[in-house]
Amino acid sequence: MQTHSSSNASVPDAEISDAAIRSLPQTLRHRRQQLAQQCSAPIIFWSGNPHSRNFPANTYPFRASSHFLYFAGLPLQNAAIRLESGRLELFMDDPTSASILWHGASPSRSQIAETIGADADYPLYRLKSFTEHAATIPVQDAATRLQQSQLLSRMMTPANGLQGIDLDLAKAIVHLRLIHDPAALAEIRQAAAVTVKAHEAGMATTRTASTEAGVRAAMEQVILSHTMTCAYSSIVTVHGEVLHNDRYPNPLQSGDLLLADVGAEAETGWAADVTRTWPVSGRFSPTQRDIYEVVKTAHDVCIDQAHPGVEYRDLHLRAATVLAAGLVDLGILRGRAEDLVDMDAHALFFPHGIGHLLGLDVHDMEDLGDLAGYAPGRSRSDRFGLGYLRLDRPLAPGMVVTIEPGFYQVPAILNDPDRRAKYQDVVNWERLAAFSDVRGIRIEDDILITPTNAEILTAALPTDREAIETITQG
Amino acid sequence: MQTHSSSNASVPDAEISDAAIRSLPQTLRHRRQQLAQQCSAPIIFWSGNPHSRNFPANTYPFRASSHFLYFAGLPLQNAAIRLESGRLELFMDDPTSASILWHGASPSRSQIAETIGADADYPLYRLKSFTEHAATIPVQDAATRLQQSQLLSRMMTPANGLQGIDLDLAKAIVHLRLIHDPAALAEIRQAAAVTVKAHEAGMATTRTASTEAGVRAAMEQVILSHTMTCAYSSIVTVHGEVLHNDRYPNPLQSGDLLLADVGAEAETGWAADVTRTWPVSGRFSPTQRDIYEVVKTAHDVCIDQAHPGVEYRDLHLRAATVLAAGLVDLGILRGRAEDLVDMDAHALFFPHGIGHLLGLDVHDMEDLGDLAGYAPGRSRSDRFGLGYLRLDRPLAPGMVVTIEPGFYQVPAILNDPDRRAKYQDVVNWERLAAFSDVRGIRIEDDILITPTNAEILTAALPTDREAIETITQG
């Protein structure tokens, strides 16, 4: 048994905590010293610039590049840092008088340099004298990518086609960011604690809300009220079978299950990612209860078996086997669970992977393609039941991953003639029809791999069916 | 007296209403027929694509280009429409099987074509055969702008440096979008109604919230629960003197005023924009009350005088004069109000314009620079008290504008040595010090110019001090 210890971190009412700010220089120094051991080239990270929404002055909320956040610690706009042999140099402009007039007083560059422990600081225009032989990672906004391309005299594209020193840098970053240090874990715990409160609010609101939008709003209210933001577009839907669903128009009806996949992101960028599925009426139907227990078992087994050295891919297959066995017990599938998984029959109902890396990105380092998710020499499978797996590495202490098994009745899968033909004999379609009130169930938690087992960072939010019914009923 | 009629539009619980969808083809046909009268070239509008946040798959909520929304009516992603002689052609791809698997069933291109009354529809790759001599407006996202540049063989930049047929198109669009049709007004009224509810929730929450973030969260919850989004980054702050403030860290203290500038945007893109300022304690202090009444008088006078034919710039100067007169009465300024405005003394405390156009953009058509805001032949003043005015046109029936006078004690202005010297004799600095608990007050409503006067679209939210105290105290 792993320690199901709860992350009882107190929820921050202020933004970046004083303690985190005080220890920031040491945290950052340690990170760049580790990076220097992997990568001898000078390195520049750009923070990026806001994206315009419908006109230039109306921008989306700014999100600094995750690599910048990892090594600079603060969500600075239009800034860059240069790392070489453990030194940190900050490049950004002081606030202009117009900026102070409209945006209020903000720290000067030298104050920020002190906060992050920079060895030197310069106005941004000076960066061009410091670019020789520098490696970098392209940011997401096109304007900054153009600056990167111009200053480094090579084309920066947002894709994952990194080469040369940039590819070497990306590999070094993966090496570091895979294993979270205490400062990172403290931030993830804060995001997880707020996420737990958001889900509790969502369950409690279901009694009075009339639409998906009402529950989503109540959940995001909790996140915003803690000066956090959403780490990704919330999924709050009675159509859990639509896996990527970012609209909220549907009314809540008493026989529905509501699937909520909502996670907070701390001001420093660190994310949480949690899914719960609960009954609108406050009580699961017998068929919903049956499937919920199968998914819950898969969830619990994966977390129990998540130890250092275990292959994450094996957890995925273990979840698939538990699901298949559960569906055999319910009469939905026929055969031996292992054989069903070998033929990918589980993927008819569980077409995604068991989870992914979690950190500064909700799919951590996915801007680097599969470089972080897949160990060197490994690549995506073309199997229906494995191809969507985002992570294929052995687990190691300090990794944070999600565990998120699910059961879905996706019409595009179940009505596909080829699949129906292939799986004709192993699916009892008549029996399946009795479970039509189970469109989608997912149970997702965030776990930290410890030296001996796994700690559930989101354990304060129950997964037990009865406990969820209790919160939902108030 | 203008009609202070309230916009008692019922608040939509669904997203785009059935009635709006039914009348959409006629609405769009009328708009493009009007455009064809102004512009004989074929015209292509692109909707744009989502912006990546921290990695490609994690995007900001998609916002279609406002010009596309105006002529296509629906927030389609990665689509284009072509208009010529009143004809409408839709270019977009049908949902792929992968998209249906992950995102669920969505309407086909031909279904969408029928909904919007398109005369023909094609897959997106066909667009390249239809681009000859076509005018367009650049969108905000760089990836789509690159497509625009490639297909039209000219460089599309996000700036407002339009030329040739594109500039002609922009002028024609301004001509149309300045005057809102009934369909547009219906959408703006819906956004206004939800915005009113958000502000009421903000006032009511102030009793129990401990931080700015808590009030902001309660206001945005209302917007999200109506399946709308925020038209701009909310300002919810006890530091109203910071004019563009998009952070919410401060605790609420009983002597504070809370300034909230929050507006909803309907699913179709139409916006509202409202500011109220209320006391955290539920009761204005005598000094806060005095200044509030001055700002309120400026607000009311501007709305009373907003008639067709009136120059918006004159409303701005009228507000400045009322503010100056009020501050003279309070002993803060010395002299005749008109003289004080001539020397821009009002701008020490009211450094922004009286408002702006409102429509599909919260600063409507600001992606076209000052082309919409400033009548032909006019340009920005270099006067301290006029240069920030965003609108300088005569008012006309069907225009929607904001009226938003304010009073602020901005340290960067009031402590500026040059300004202190220039205004040494007209400001009673000692008297001003007695008003130190008034850091910033703004009162903002959205008004529709009618054939005879102006209708306040946001009148359901009171501006009277006593009424605000009542809501705030619950």
PDB file of C-alpha atoms in Angstrom, chain A residues 15 51-63 66 100-104 140 142 211 213-214 216-218 220-221 224-225 227 229-233 242-244 247-249 265 267 351-352 360-363 366-367 388 410 412-413, chain B residues 15 51-63 66 100-104 140 142 211 213-214 216-218 220-221 224-225 227 229-233 242-244 247-249 265 267 351-352 360-363 366-367 388 410 412-413:
ATOM      1  CA  GLU A  15      -0.263  35.350  -4.630  1.00  0.00           C
ATOM      2  CA  HIS A  51      -1.328  37.407 -27.438  1.00  0.00           C
ATOM      3  CA  SER A  52      -3.875  39.846 -28.827  1.00  0.00           C
ATOM      4  CA  ARG A  53      -7.433  38.638 -28.665  1.00  0.00           C
ATOM      5  CA  ASN A  54      -9.586  40.797 -30.967  1.00  0.00           C
ATOM      6  CA  PHE A  55      -7.491  43.977 -31.102  1.00  0.00           C
ATOM      7  CA  PRO A  56      -3.927  44.707 -30.048  1.00  0.00           C
ATOM      8  CA  ALA A  57      -4.650  46.256 -26.640  1.00  0.00           C
ATOM      9  CA  ASN A  58      -7.114  43.535 -25.658  1.00  0.00           C
ATOM     10  CA  THR A  59      -4.845  40.648 -24.811  1.00  0.00           C
ATOM     11  CA  TYR A  60      -5.366  37.220 -23.311  1.00  0.00           C
ATOM     12  CA  PRO A  61      -4.030  36.844 -19.762  1.00  0.00           C
ATOM     13  CA  PHE A  62      -0.261  36.616 -20.124  1.00  0.00           C
ATOM     14  CA  ARG A  63       1.383  33.221 -19.604  1.00  0.00           C
ATOM     15  CA  SER A  66       7.330  27.390 -18.864  1.00  0.00           C
ATOM     16  CA  ILE A 100       3.689  53.547 -14.459  1.00  0.00           C
ATOM     17  CA  LEU A 101       0.922  56.028 -15.252  1.00  0.00           C
ATOM     18  CA  TRP A 102      -1.476  53.385 -16.579  1.00  0.00           C
ATOM     19  CA  HIS A 103      -0.331  50.214 -14.814  1.00  0.00           C
ATOM     20  CA  GLY A 104       0.915  51.622 -11.511  1.00  0.00           C
ATOM     21  CA  GLN A 140       4.564  30.046 -28.178  1.00  0.00           C
ATOM     22  CA  ALA A 142       4.936  34.448 -32.878  1.00  0.00           C
ATOM     23  CA  THR A 211     -26.609  23.998 -16.570  1.00  0.00           C
ATOM     24  CA  ALA A 213     -22.065  26.419 -17.270  1.00  0.00           C
ATOM     25  CA  GLY A 214     -23.309  27.043 -13.741  1.00  0.00           C
ATOM     26  CA  ARG A 216     -18.126  25.319 -14.332  1.00  0.00           C
ATOM     27  CA  ALA A 217     -18.542  28.904 -13.112  1.00  0.00           C
ATOM     28  CA  ALA A 218     -18.697  27.812  -9.477  1.00  0.00           C
ATOM     29  CA  GLU A 220     -13.557  28.449 -11.649  1.00  0.00           C
ATOM     30  CA  GLN A 221     -14.756  31.000  -9.087  1.00  0.00           C
ATOM     31  CA  LEU A 224      -9.944  32.827  -9.389  1.00  0.00           C
ATOM     32  CA  SER A 225     -10.686  33.750  -5.790  1.00  0.00           C
ATOM     33  CA  THR A 227      -5.575  34.429  -7.435  1.00  0.00           C
ATOM     34  CA  THR A 229      -5.959  30.653 -13.078  1.00  0.00           C
ATOM     35  CA  CYS A 230      -7.146  27.545 -14.910  1.00  0.00           C
ATOM     36  CA  ALA A 231      -4.275  25.363 -16.104  1.00  0.00           C
ATOM     37  CA  TYR A 232      -6.363  24.350 -19.157  1.00  0.00           C
ATOM     38  CA  SER A 233      -9.863  24.786 -20.563  1.00  0.00           C
ATOM     39  CA  VAL A 242     -16.842  13.897 -25.653  1.00  0.00           C
ATOM     40  CA  LEU A 243     -13.265  13.777 -24.446  1.00  0.00           C
ATOM     41  CA  HIS A 244     -12.244  17.337 -25.312  1.00  0.00           C
ATOM     42  CA  ARG A 247     -18.527  24.196 -24.126  1.00  0.00           C
ATOM     43  CA  TYR A 248     -21.065  24.225 -21.334  1.00  0.00           C
ATOM     44  CA  PRO A 249     -24.544  24.639 -22.828  1.00  0.00           C
ATOM     45  CA  GLU A 265      -2.477  26.859 -12.035  1.00  0.00           C
ATOM     46  CA  GLU A 267       0.711  32.356 -10.254  1.00  0.00           C
ATOM     47  CA  PRO A 351      -9.400   5.163 -25.851  1.00  0.00           C
ATOM     48  CA  HIS A 352      -6.876   7.468 -24.139  1.00  0.00           C
ATOM     49  CA  LEU A 360       4.648  23.762 -15.187  1.00  0.00           C
ATOM     50  CA  ASP A 361       2.510  22.473 -18.039  1.00  0.00           C
ATOM     51  CA  VAL A 362      -0.537  20.353 -17.485  1.00  0.00           C
ATOM     52  CA  HIS A 363       1.005  18.014 -20.065  1.00  0.00           C
ATOM     53  CA  GLU A 366       4.601  18.859 -24.356  1.00  0.00           C
ATOM     54  CA  ASP A 367       5.974  21.854 -26.269  1.00  0.00           C
ATOM     55  CA  TYR A 388      -2.578   7.845 -27.219  1.00  0.00           C
ATOM     56  CA  VAL A 410     -18.032   7.307 -27.811  1.00  0.00           C
ATOM     57  CA  ALA A 412     -17.633   7.494 -33.288  1.00  0.00           C
ATOM     58  CA  ILE A 413     -15.831   4.458 -31.853  1.00  0.00           C
TER      59      ILE A 413
ATOM     60  CA  GLU B  15     -25.976  30.103 -25.793  1.00  0.00           C
ATOM     61  CA  HIS B  51      -3.449  30.921 -29.838  1.00  0.00           C
ATOM     62  CA  SER B  52      -1.273  28.432 -27.980  1.00  0.00           C
ATOM     63  CA  ARG B  53      -0.747  29.235 -24.342  1.00  0.00           C
ATOM     64  CA  ASN B  54       2.188  27.168 -23.026  1.00  0.00           C
ATOM     65  CA  PHE B  55       2.172  24.285 -25.495  1.00  0.00           C
ATOM     66  CA  PRO B  56       0.426  23.784 -28.819  1.00  0.00           C
ATOM     67  CA  ALA B  57      -2.559  21.757 -27.612  1.00  0.00           C
ATOM     68  CA  ASN B  58      -3.242  24.050 -24.646  1.00  0.00           C
ATOM     69  CA  THR B  59      -4.881  27.019 -26.303  1.00  0.00           C
ATOM     70  CA  TYR B  60      -6.564  30.148 -25.031  1.00  0.00           C
ATOM     71  CA  PRO B  61     -10.340  30.205 -25.512  1.00  0.00           C
ATOM     72  CA  PHE B  62     -10.870  30.858 -29.210  1.00  0.00           C
ATOM     73  CA  ARG B  63     -12.105  34.315 -30.257  1.00  0.00           C
ATOM     74  CA  SER B  66     -14.751  40.582 -35.097  1.00  0.00           C
ATOM     75  CA  ILE B 100     -15.492  13.828 -34.036  1.00  0.00           C
ATOM     76  CA  LEU B 101     -13.820  11.227 -31.835  1.00  0.00           C
ATOM     77  CA  TRP B 102     -12.277  13.765 -29.455  1.00  0.00           C
ATOM     78  CA  HIS B 103     -14.573  16.769 -29.782  1.00  0.00           C
ATOM     79  CA  GLY B 104     -17.910  15.068 -30.495  1.00  0.00           C
ATOM     80  CA  GLN B 140      -4.816  38.872 -34.739  1.00  0.00           C
ATOM     81  CA  ALA B 142       0.085  35.165 -36.665  1.00  0.00           C
ATOM     82  CA  THR B 211      -9.694  40.122  -1.292  1.00  0.00           C
ATOM     83  CA  ALA B 213      -9.781  38.304  -6.169  1.00  0.00           C
ATOM     84  CA  GLY B 214     -12.852  37.105  -4.294  1.00  0.00           C
ATOM     85  CA  ARG B 216     -13.634  39.424  -9.223  1.00  0.00           C
ATOM     86  CA  ALA B 217     -14.335  35.684  -9.012  1.00  0.00           C
ATOM     87  CA  ALA B 218     -17.948  36.279  -7.962  1.00  0.00           C
ATOM     88  CA  GLU B 220     -16.936  36.457 -13.487  1.00  0.00           C
ATOM     89  CA  GLN B 221     -18.879  33.492 -12.111  1.00  0.00           C
ATOM     90  CA  LEU B 224     -19.469  32.225 -17.077  1.00  0.00           C
ATOM     91  CA  SER B 225     -22.691  30.769 -15.716  1.00  0.00           C
ATOM     92  CA  THR B 227     -22.200  30.839 -21.109  1.00  0.00           C
ATOM     93  CA  THR B 229     -17.026  35.256 -21.434  1.00  0.00           C
ATOM     94  CA  CYS B 230     -15.317  38.435 -20.261  1.00  0.00           C
ATOM     95  CA  ALA B 231     -15.026  41.034 -23.018  1.00  0.00           C
ATOM     96  CA  TYR B 232     -11.716  42.217 -21.514  1.00  0.00           C
ATOM     97  CA  SER B 233      -9.506  41.606 -18.473  1.00  0.00           C
ATOM     98  CA  VAL B 242      -4.129  52.268 -11.372  1.00  0.00           C
ATOM     99  CA  LEU B 243      -6.108  52.602 -14.564  1.00  0.00           C
ATOM    100  CA  HIS B 244      -5.137  49.303 -16.202  1.00  0.00           C
ATOM    101  CA  ARG B 247      -4.153  41.754 -10.747  1.00  0.00           C
ATOM    102  CA  TYR B 248      -6.284  41.098  -7.699  1.00  0.00           C
ATOM    103  CA  PRO B 249      -4.007  40.519  -4.702  1.00  0.00           C
ATOM    104  CA  GLU B 265     -19.217  39.223 -24.091  1.00  0.00           C
ATOM    105  CA  GLU B 267     -21.100  33.891 -27.507  1.00  0.00           C
ATOM    106  CA  PRO B 351      -6.515  61.668 -17.493  1.00  0.00           C
ATOM    107  CA  HIS B 352      -8.494  59.446 -19.861  1.00  0.00           C
ATOM    108  CA  LEU B 360     -18.097  43.418 -31.254  1.00  0.00           C
ATOM    109  CA  ASP B 361     -14.973  44.830 -29.617  1.00  0.00           C
ATOM    110  CA  VAL B 362     -15.037  46.535 -26.268  1.00  0.00           C
ATOM    111  CA  HIS B 363     -13.124  49.345 -28.004  1.00  0.00           C
ATOM    112  CA  GLU B 366      -9.694  49.424 -32.497  1.00  0.00           C
ATOM    113  CA  ASP B 367      -7.842  46.859 -34.634  1.00  0.00           C
ATOM    114  CA  TYR B 388      -6.422  59.921 -24.710  1.00  0.00           C
ATOM    115  CA  VAL B 410      -2.443  58.919  -9.808  1.00  0.00           C
ATOM    116  CA  ALA B 412       2.779  59.481 -11.368  1.00  0.00           C
ATOM    117  CA  ILE B 413       0.673  62.477 -12.420  1.00  0.00           C
TER     118      ILE B 413
END
